[in-house]
Amino acid sequence: MADGSRVLSIEAIVARFGVVAIALGAGLEGETAVVTGGILAHQGLVAWPAAVLAAAIGSFIADQIFFTIGRRARDGRWVGKLRKRRVYARVMGMMERYPVGFIFAFRFLYGLRTISPVAIGTSEVPTRLFVAVNAVSAACWASIFIGIGYLFGEAFQELAARWRPSLPHILMAAALVMVAAAIGWGLRMMWQRHKESSDRA
């Protein structure tokens, strides 16, 4: 039997697990993972509709989890710490003035993506309303950032055509992307801790 039939190609591996990675990345990391999913879609490694659906589902589920934490554990220690931060009051102010608009827009606002669904969960916003608007927002967000990655994928494809990377090169590039995402996540956590310290001051 030929080697090609016994060993999964890198394209087959990405096609099989790429959608799951996009969903997890959308929920845990955000835009970087979703844009990367758009690049994969442009390369034909993941179907474009599947990439959008995975990103939307990942983002939707993550925000539903945070909303549920706010709703079910509003008197808990972690939620209590969030409620003492100045940004919590700012989020609640915007949400009270524009409930539907803010639920739709918060995932596009840097620095408010994690605390916003928790804060909304502590409010009187009906669960059904949050679920409906969150679903529409997640679909729009996923379409936009997958689209950005898809457009950027054209430039990436031109570079790849000149370079003609081998499997080790592809794996190295993937590792670098993961390291960059980890660094970005770390910097985001440091920035959030700095803001928390400033809020307590």
XYZ file of C-alpha atoms in Angstrom:
201
model
C 0.000 0.000 0.000
C 1.353 3.436 -0.892
C 2.602 5.747 1.830
C 0.025 8.338 0.885
C -2.818 5.951 1.724
C -1.302 4.879 5.052
C -0.315 8.253 6.438
C -2.620 11.230 6.776
C -1.370 14.238 4.847
C -1.044 17.570 6.618
C -4.073 18.758 4.623
C -6.151 15.828 5.892
C -5.051 16.447 9.480
C -5.980 20.126 9.301
C -9.267 19.327 7.565
C -10.127 16.800 10.282
C -9.120 18.793 13.361
C -9.009 22.353 12.029
C -12.697 23.045 12.651
C -12.378 21.933 16.284
C -9.279 24.106 16.700
C -11.108 27.112 15.241
C -14.033 26.595 17.636
C -11.761 26.258 20.670
C -9.628 29.192 19.561
C -12.670 31.403 19.041
C -13.859 30.683 22.565
C -10.521 30.794 24.375
C -8.403 33.247 22.395
C -10.540 35.275 20.032
C -9.801 37.077 16.799
C -6.320 35.678 16.103
C -7.549 32.086 15.999
C -10.540 33.018 13.851
C -8.456 34.980 11.339
C -6.142 31.956 11.142
C -9.228 29.863 10.410
C -10.023 32.187 7.523
C -6.530 31.644 6.111
C -7.042 27.872 6.354
C -10.366 28.263 4.540
C -8.680 30.209 1.752
C -6.112 27.428 1.396
C -8.947 24.938 1.002
C -7.921 23.061 4.152
C -11.231 23.866 5.854
C -14.547 24.634 4.180
C -15.421 28.337 4.515
C -18.957 27.725 5.880
C -17.567 25.192 8.373
C -14.936 27.689 9.552
C -17.570 30.395 10.089
C -19.896 27.968 11.874
C -17.093 26.672 14.118
C -15.977 30.184 15.074
C -19.554 31.264 15.766
C -20.296 28.198 17.906
C -17.046 28.519 19.871
C -17.612 32.192 20.620
C -21.307 31.661 21.396
C -20.653 28.821 23.850
C -17.858 30.699 25.647
C -20.070 33.740 26.213
C -23.002 31.577 27.278
C -20.745 29.970 29.888
C -19.673 33.371 31.236
C -23.299 34.570 31.207
C -24.364 31.463 33.143
C -21.603 32.032 35.698
C -22.880 35.562 36.228
C -26.465 34.365 36.496
C -25.911 31.317 38.724
C -22.963 32.507 40.825
C -23.637 36.221 41.147
C -22.964 36.003 44.890
C -19.785 33.974 44.450
C -16.281 35.240 45.231
C -15.037 35.521 41.634
C -18.128 37.355 40.394
C -17.982 39.513 43.520
C -14.446 40.607 42.619
C -15.576 41.519 39.111
C -18.470 43.565 40.476
C -16.041 45.707 42.488
C -14.122 46.793 39.392
C -14.829 50.142 37.766
C -15.184 48.504 34.379
C -18.120 46.494 35.746
C -20.026 49.689 36.508
C -19.174 51.009 33.040
C -20.419 47.804 31.421
C -23.645 47.876 33.424
C -24.193 51.512 32.502
C -23.884 50.791 28.785
C -26.004 47.661 29.083
C -28.796 49.483 30.915
C -28.889 52.249 28.285
C -28.636 50.011 25.230
C -29.377 46.413 26.322
C -29.786 44.788 22.912
C -27.119 46.916 21.237
C -24.564 46.238 23.955
C -25.216 42.486 24.011
C -24.618 42.490 20.269
C -21.522 44.708 20.364
C -19.515 43.701 23.453
C -17.547 40.916 21.720
C -16.187 43.566 19.342
C -14.963 45.760 22.234
C -11.403 44.997 23.329
C -11.039 44.576 27.082
C -14.751 43.966 27.672
C -15.232 40.530 26.122
C -14.838 38.489 29.317
C -16.450 40.699 31.919
C -19.430 41.753 29.772
C -21.317 38.426 29.599
C -20.680 37.898 33.317
C -22.017 41.377 34.101
C -25.027 40.842 31.858
C -25.664 37.570 33.682
C -25.918 39.441 36.994
C -28.509 41.807 35.522
C -32.222 41.323 34.912
C -31.764 40.693 31.182
C -33.878 37.634 30.253
C -31.864 34.563 29.348
C -33.804 34.107 26.108
C -32.927 37.624 24.974
C -29.230 37.104 25.681
C -29.194 33.750 23.878
C -30.886 35.194 20.780
C -28.755 38.331 20.483
C -25.583 36.452 21.428
C -26.215 33.954 18.613
C -26.690 36.689 16.001
C -23.640 38.594 17.249
C -21.461 35.467 17.244
C -22.475 34.698 13.661
C -21.652 38.245 12.500
C -18.346 38.313 14.425
C -17.299 34.950 13.003
C -18.201 35.955 9.444
C -16.212 39.189 9.691
C -12.997 37.719 11.100
C -13.087 34.542 9.008
C -13.587 36.878 6.038
C -10.558 38.955 7.038
C -8.450 35.805 7.258
C -9.823 34.590 3.933
C -8.823 37.839 2.223
C -5.419 37.789 3.901
C -5.063 34.194 2.733
C -4.543 35.380 -0.846
C -1.320 37.127 0.152
C -0.356 34.095 2.222
C -0.953 31.827 -0.773
C 1.304 33.950 -2.980
C 4.061 33.712 -0.369
C 3.590 29.960 -0.040
C 3.756 29.515 -3.827
C 7.161 31.197 -3.904
C 8.456 29.439 -0.816
C 6.912 25.956 -1.406
C 7.167 24.925 2.272
C 7.760 21.330 3.314
C 5.911 19.584 6.157
C 8.602 20.543 8.741
C 8.290 24.165 7.632
C 4.516 24.041 7.984
C 4.760 22.502 11.454
C 7.339 25.107 12.472
C 5.080 27.901 11.229
C 2.149 26.398 13.137
C 4.286 26.242 16.283
C 5.260 29.899 15.847
C 1.599 30.860 15.468
C 0.789 28.987 18.690
C 3.663 30.697 20.517
C 2.527 34.094 19.230
C -1.033 33.353 20.371
C 0.256 32.292 23.808
C 2.309 35.489 24.097
C -0.716 37.537 23.062
C -2.851 35.768 25.660
C -0.196 36.379 28.320
C 0.037 40.069 27.468
C -3.744 40.335 27.591
C -3.796 38.734 31.060
C -1.053 41.119 32.250
C -3.009 44.071 30.888
C -6.185 42.919 32.635
C -4.325 42.474 35.941
C -2.854 45.933 35.552
C -6.345 47.330 35.007
C -7.608 45.474 38.076
C -4.787 46.985 40.147
C -5.607 50.437 38.781
C -9.295 49.952 39.560
C -8.499 49.083 43.184
C -6.270 52.144 43.568
